[in-house]
mmCIF file of C-alpha atoms and ligand atoms in Angstrom:
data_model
loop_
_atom_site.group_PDB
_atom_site.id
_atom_site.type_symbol
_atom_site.label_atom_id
_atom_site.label_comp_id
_atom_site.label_asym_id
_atom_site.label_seq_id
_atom_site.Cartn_x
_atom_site.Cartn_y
_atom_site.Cartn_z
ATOM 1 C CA UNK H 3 -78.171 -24.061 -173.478
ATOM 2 C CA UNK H 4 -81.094 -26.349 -175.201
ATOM 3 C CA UNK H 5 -80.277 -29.887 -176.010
ATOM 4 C CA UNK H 6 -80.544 -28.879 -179.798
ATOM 5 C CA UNK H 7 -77.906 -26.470 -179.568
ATOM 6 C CA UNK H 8 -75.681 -28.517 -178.199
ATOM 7 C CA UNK H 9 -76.445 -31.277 -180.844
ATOM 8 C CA UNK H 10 -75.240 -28.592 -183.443
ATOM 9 C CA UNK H 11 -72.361 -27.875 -181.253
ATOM 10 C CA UNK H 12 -71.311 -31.193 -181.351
ATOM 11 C CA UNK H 13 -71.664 -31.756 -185.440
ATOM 12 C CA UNK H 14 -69.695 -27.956 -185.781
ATOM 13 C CA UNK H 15 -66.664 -29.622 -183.877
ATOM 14 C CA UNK H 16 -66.982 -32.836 -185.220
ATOM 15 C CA UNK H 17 -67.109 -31.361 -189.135
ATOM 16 C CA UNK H 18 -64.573 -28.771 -188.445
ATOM 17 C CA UNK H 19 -61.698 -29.073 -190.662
ATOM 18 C CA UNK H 20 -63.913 -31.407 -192.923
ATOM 19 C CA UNK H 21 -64.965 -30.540 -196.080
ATOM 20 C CA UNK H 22 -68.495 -32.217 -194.896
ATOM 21 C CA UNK H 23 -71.560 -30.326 -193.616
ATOM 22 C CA UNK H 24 -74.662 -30.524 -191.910
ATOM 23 C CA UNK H 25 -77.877 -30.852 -193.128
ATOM 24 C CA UNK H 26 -80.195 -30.448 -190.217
ATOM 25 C CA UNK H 27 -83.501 -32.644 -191.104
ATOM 26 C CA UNK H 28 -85.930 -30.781 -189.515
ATOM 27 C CA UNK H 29 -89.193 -32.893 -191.040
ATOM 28 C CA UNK H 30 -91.892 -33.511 -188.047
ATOM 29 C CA UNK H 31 -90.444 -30.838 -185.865
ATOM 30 C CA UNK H 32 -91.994 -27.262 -184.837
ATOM 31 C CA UNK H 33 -90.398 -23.811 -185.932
ATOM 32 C CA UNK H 34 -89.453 -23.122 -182.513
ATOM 33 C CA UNK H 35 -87.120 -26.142 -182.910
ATOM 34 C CA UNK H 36 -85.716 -25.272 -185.572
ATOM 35 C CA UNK H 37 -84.656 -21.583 -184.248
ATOM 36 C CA UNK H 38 -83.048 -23.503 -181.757
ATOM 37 C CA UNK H 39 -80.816 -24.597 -183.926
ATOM 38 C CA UNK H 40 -80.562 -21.555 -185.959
ATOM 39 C CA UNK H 41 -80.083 -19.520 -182.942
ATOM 40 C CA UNK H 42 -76.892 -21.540 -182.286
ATOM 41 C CA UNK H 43 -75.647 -20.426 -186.073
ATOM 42 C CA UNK H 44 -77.014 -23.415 -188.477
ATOM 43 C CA UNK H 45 -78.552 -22.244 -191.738
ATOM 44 C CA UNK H 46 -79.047 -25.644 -193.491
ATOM 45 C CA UNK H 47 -82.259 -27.254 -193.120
ATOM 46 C CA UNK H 48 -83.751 -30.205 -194.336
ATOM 47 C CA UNK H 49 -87.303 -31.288 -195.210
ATOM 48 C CA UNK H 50 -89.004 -33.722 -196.944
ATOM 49 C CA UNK H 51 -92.280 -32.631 -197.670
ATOM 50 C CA UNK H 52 -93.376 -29.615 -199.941
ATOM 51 C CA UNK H 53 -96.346 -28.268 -197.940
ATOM 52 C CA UNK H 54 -94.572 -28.704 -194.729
ATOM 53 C CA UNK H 55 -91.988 -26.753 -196.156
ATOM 54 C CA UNK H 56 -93.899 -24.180 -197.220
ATOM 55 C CA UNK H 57 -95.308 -23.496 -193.689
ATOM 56 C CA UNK H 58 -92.202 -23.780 -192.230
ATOM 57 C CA UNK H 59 -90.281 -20.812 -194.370
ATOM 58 C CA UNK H 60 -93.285 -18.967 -193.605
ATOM 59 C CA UNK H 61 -92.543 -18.179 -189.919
ATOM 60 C CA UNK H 62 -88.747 -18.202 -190.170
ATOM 61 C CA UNK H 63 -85.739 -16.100 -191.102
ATOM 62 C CA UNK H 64 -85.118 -16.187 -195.011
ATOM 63 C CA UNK H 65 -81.589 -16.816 -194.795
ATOM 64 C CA UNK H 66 -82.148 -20.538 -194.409
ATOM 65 C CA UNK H 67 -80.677 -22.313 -196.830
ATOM 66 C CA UNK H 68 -83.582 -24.889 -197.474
ATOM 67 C CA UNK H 69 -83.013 -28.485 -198.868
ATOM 68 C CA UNK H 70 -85.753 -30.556 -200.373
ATOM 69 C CA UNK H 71 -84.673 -33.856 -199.433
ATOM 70 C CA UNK H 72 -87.376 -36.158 -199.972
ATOM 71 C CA UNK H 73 -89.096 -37.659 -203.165
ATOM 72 C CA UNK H 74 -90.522 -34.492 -205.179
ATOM 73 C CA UNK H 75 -93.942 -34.760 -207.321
ATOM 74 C CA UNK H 76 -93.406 -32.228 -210.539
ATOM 75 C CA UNK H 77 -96.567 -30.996 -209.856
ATOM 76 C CA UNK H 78 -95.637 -29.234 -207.005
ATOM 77 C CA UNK H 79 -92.024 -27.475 -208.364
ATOM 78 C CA UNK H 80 -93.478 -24.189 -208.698
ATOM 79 C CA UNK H 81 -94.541 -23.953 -205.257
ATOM 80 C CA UNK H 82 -90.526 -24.294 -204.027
ATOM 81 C CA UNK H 83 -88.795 -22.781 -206.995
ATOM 82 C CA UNK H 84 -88.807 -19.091 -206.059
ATOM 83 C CA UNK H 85 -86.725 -19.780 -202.984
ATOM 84 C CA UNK H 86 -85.452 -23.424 -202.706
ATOM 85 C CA UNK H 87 -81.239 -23.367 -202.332
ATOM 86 C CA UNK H 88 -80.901 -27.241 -203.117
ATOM 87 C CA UNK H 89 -83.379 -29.806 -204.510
ATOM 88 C CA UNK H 90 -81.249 -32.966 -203.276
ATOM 89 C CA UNK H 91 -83.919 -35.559 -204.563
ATOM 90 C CA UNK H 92 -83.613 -35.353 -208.499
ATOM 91 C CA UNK H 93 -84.705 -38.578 -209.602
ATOM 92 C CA UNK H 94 -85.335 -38.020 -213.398
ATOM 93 C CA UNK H 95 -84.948 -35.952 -216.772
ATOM 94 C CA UNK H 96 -88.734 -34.908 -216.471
ATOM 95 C CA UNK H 97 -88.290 -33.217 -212.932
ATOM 96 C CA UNK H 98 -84.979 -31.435 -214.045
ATOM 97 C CA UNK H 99 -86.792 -29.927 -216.759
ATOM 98 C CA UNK H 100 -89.928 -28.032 -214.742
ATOM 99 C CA UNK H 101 -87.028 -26.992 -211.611
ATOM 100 C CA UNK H 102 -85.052 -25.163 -214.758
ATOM 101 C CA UNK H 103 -88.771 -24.157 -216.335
ATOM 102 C CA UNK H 104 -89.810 -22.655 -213.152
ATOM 103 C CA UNK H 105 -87.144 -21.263 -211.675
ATOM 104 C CA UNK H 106 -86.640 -19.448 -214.987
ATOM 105 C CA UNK H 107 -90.569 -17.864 -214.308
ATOM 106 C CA UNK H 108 -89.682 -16.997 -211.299
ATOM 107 C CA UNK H 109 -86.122 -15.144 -212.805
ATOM 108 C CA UNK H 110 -83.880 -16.344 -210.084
ATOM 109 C CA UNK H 111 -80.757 -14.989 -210.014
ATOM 110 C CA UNK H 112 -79.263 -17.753 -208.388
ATOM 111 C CA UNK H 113 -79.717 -21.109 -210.250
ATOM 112 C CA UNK H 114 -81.175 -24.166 -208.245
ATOM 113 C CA UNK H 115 -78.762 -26.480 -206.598
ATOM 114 C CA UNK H 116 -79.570 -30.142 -207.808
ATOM 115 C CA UNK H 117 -78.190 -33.440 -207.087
ATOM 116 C CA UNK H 118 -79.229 -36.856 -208.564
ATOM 117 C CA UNK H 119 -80.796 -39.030 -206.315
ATOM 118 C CA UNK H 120 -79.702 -42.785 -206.639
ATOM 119 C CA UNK H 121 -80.906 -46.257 -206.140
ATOM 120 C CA UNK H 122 -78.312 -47.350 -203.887
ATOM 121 C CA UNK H 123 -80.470 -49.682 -201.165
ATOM 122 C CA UNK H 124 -81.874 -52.971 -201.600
ATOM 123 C CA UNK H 125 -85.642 -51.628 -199.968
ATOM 124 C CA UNK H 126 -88.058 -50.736 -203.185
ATOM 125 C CA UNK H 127 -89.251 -48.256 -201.873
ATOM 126 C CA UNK H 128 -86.148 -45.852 -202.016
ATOM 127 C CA UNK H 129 -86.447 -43.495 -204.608
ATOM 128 C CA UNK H 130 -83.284 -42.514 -206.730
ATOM 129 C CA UNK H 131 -81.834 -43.356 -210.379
ATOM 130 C CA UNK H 132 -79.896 -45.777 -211.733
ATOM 131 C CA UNK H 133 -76.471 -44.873 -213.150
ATOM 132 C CA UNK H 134 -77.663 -45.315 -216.642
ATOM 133 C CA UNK H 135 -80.247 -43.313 -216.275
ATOM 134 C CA UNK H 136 -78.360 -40.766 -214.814
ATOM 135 C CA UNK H 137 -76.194 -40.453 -217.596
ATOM 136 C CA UNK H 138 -78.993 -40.377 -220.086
ATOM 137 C CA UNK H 139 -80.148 -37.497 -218.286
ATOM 138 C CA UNK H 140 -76.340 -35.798 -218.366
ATOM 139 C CA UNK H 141 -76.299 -36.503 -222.451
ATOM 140 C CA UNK H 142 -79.602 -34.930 -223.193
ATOM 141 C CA UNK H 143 -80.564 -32.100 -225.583
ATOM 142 C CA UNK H 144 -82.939 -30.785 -222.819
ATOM 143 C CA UNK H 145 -80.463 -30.851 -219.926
ATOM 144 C CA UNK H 146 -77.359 -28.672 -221.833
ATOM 145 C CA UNK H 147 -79.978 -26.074 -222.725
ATOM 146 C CA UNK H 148 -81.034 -25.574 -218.921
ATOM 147 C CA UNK H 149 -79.734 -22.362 -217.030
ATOM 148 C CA UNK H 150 -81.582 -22.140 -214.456
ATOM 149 C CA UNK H 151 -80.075 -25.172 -212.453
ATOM 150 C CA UNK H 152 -76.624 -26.504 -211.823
ATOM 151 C CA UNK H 153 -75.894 -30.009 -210.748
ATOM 152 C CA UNK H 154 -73.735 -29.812 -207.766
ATOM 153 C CA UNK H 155 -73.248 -33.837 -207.244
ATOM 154 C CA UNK H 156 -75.035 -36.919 -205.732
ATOM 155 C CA UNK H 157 -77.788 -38.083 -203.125
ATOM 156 C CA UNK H 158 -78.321 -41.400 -201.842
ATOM 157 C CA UNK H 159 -80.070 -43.297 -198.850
ATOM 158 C CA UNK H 160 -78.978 -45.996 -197.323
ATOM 159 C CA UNK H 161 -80.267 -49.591 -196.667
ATOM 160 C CA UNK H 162 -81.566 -49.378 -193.160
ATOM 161 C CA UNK H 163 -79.461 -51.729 -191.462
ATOM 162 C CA UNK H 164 -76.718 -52.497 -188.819
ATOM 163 C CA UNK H 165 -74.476 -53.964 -191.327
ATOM 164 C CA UNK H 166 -71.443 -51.831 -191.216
ATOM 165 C CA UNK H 167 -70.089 -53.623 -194.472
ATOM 166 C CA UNK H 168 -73.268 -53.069 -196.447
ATOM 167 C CA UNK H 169 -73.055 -49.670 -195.383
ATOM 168 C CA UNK H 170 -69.700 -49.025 -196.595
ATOM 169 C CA UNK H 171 -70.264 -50.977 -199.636
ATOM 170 C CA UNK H 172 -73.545 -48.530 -200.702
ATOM 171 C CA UNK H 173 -71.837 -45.647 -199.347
ATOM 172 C CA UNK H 174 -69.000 -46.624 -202.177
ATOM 173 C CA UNK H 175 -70.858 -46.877 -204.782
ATOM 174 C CA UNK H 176 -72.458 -44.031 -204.868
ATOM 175 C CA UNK H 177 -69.335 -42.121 -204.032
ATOM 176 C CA UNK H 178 -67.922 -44.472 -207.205
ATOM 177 C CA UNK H 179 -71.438 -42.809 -209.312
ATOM 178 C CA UNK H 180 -69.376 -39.694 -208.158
ATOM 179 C CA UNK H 181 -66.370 -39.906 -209.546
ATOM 180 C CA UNK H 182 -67.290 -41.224 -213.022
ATOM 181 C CA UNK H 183 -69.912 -38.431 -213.429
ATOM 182 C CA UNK H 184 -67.282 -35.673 -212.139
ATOM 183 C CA UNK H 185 -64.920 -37.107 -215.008
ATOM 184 C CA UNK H 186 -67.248 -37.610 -217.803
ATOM 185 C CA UNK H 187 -69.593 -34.629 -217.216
ATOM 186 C CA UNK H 188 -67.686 -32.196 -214.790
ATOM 187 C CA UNK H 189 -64.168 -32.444 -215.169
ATOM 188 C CA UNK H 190 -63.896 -28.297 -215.386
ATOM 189 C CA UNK H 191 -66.824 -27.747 -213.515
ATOM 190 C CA UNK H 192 -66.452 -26.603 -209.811
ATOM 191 C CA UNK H 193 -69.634 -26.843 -208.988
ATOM 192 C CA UNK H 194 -69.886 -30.528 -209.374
ATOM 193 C CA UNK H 195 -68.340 -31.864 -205.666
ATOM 194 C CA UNK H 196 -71.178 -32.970 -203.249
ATOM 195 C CA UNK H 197 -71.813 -36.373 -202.297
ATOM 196 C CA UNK H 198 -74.858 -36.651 -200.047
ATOM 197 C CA UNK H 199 -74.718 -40.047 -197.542
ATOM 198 C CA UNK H 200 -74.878 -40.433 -193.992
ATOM 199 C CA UNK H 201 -77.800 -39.771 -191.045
ATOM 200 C CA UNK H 202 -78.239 -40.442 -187.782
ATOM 201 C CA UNK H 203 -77.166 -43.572 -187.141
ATOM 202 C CA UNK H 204 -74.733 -43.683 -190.078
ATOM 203 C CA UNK H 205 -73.154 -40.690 -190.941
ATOM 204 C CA UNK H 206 -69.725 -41.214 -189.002
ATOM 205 C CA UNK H 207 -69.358 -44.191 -191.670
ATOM 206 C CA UNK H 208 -70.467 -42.457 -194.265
ATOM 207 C CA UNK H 209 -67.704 -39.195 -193.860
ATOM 208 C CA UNK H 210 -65.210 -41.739 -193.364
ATOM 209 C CA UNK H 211 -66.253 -42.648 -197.196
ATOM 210 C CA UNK H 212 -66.210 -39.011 -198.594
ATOM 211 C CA UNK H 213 -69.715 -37.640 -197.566
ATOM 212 C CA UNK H 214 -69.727 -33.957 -198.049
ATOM 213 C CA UNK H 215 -73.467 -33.519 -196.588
ATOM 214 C CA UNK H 216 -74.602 -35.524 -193.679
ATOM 215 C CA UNK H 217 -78.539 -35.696 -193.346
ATOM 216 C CA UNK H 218 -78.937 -35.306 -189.744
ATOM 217 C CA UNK H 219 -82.893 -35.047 -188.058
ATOM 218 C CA UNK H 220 -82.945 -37.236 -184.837
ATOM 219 C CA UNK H 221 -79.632 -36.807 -183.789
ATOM 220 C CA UNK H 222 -80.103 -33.287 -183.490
ATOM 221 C CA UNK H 223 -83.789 -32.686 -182.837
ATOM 222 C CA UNK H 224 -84.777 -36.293 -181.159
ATOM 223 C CA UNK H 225 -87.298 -39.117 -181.982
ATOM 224 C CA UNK H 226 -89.701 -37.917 -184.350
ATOM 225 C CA UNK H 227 -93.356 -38.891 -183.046
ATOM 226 C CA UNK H 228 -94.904 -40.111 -186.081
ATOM 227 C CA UNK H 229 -92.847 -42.247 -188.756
ATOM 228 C CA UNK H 230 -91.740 -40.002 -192.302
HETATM 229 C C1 PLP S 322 -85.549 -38.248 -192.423
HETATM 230 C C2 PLP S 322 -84.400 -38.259 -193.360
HETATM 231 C C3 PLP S 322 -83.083 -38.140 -192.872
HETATM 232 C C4 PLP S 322 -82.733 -38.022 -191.407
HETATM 233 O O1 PLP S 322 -82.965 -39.223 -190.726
HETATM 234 P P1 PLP S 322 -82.449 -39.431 -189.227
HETATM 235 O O2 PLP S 322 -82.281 -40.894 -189.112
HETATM 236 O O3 PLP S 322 -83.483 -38.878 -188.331
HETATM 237 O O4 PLP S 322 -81.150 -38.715 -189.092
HETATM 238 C C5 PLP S 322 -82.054 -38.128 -193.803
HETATM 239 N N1 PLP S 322 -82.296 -38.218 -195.131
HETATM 240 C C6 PLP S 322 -83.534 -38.338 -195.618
HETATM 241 C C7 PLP S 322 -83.718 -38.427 -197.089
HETATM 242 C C8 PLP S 322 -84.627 -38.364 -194.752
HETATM 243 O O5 PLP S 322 -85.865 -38.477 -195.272
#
């Protein structure tokens, strides 16, 4: 059995009886890597990168459910809409509005998972919202008028660092973000219940604190050789 399977083996045991579930971050890494993986049963992948993406789904079985996890320019929606299953990096009003316009082209029958992306690190260069922002997103005109996308929770990164308290602390407050949105916006809505938090070197933390998607890439398919 490869390495990679076994990885997946491991996260399957260690999520069973969880509501939590893998996301396996697949960004840097080969097909044939990722059918490893999928060979031993996982169907959520994670990448990063549109045109990367695009070459990936290309030469692989169409029942992956594909996650966008990394900053996304609005430029490049229409290139993901037809098939995308979950756009986990929705960082503002403007980019909610061309995943509902183009999804809507392309007729989907399925809306397009979103979550909001937050600000929940210290480093500037993380991308995400803040909570204000977030809710002047939930209030507008635009956004109760969309159909082609459903908000199905929240996404955050965080602060790279040993620090087990800061950690926990940024893993709270977005899990905090979570419950205020569920009961201002989502009270009766079902599909409102992720909470993305947690990789590699984190994510045992961050399902302790209610993570319902771990983002997992080298602790299933090793070092990545250049840095993403
Ligand atoms: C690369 C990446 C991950 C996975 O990181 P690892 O430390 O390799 O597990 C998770 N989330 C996001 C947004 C990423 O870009």
């Amino acid at each position: 059995m490869s390495a990679i399977a076994d990885n997946i083996r491991f996260f399957d045991e260690k999520l069973r009886d969880t509501p939590c579930r893998l996301v396996a971050v697949s960004k840097t890494h080969p097909p044939e890597m990722i059918m490893e993986a999928y060979n031993a049963g996982h169907r959520i992948f994670g990448e990063n990168k549109v045109q990367e993406l695009l070459e990936k789904r290309d030469l692989l079985p169409h029942d992956i459910a594909w996650h966008l996890i990394g900053h996304l320019q609005t430029n490049k929606v229409k290139q993901i809409a037809q098939f995308i299953d979950t756009i986990q990096s929705v960082d503002s009003l403007k980019l909610l509005i061309e995943i509902n316009k183009r999804a809507e082209q392309f007729n989907r029958t399925l809306p397009v998972n979103c979550m909001l992306q937050f600000d929940i690190a210290d480093e500037e260069t993380k991308y995400g919202m803040t909570y204000e922002e977030a809710i002047a997103l939930l209030q507008s005109e635009e956004y109760r008028n969309m159909h082609f996308i459903r908000i199905t929770g929240v996404m955050g990164i965080a602060t790279n660092t040993d620090d087990q308290d800061k950690l926990r602390g940024e893993f709270r407050t977005l899990r905090g973000y979570f419950e205020k949105l569920k009961e201002t916006f989502f009270i009766a809505n079902d599909d409102f219940k992720e909470i993305s938090m947690g990789m590699t070197s984190d994510w045992e933390l961050a399902l302790a604190e209610g993570s319902t998607f771990i983002r997992v890439g080298s602790g299933i398919f090793g070092a990545r050789n250049y840095n993403k």
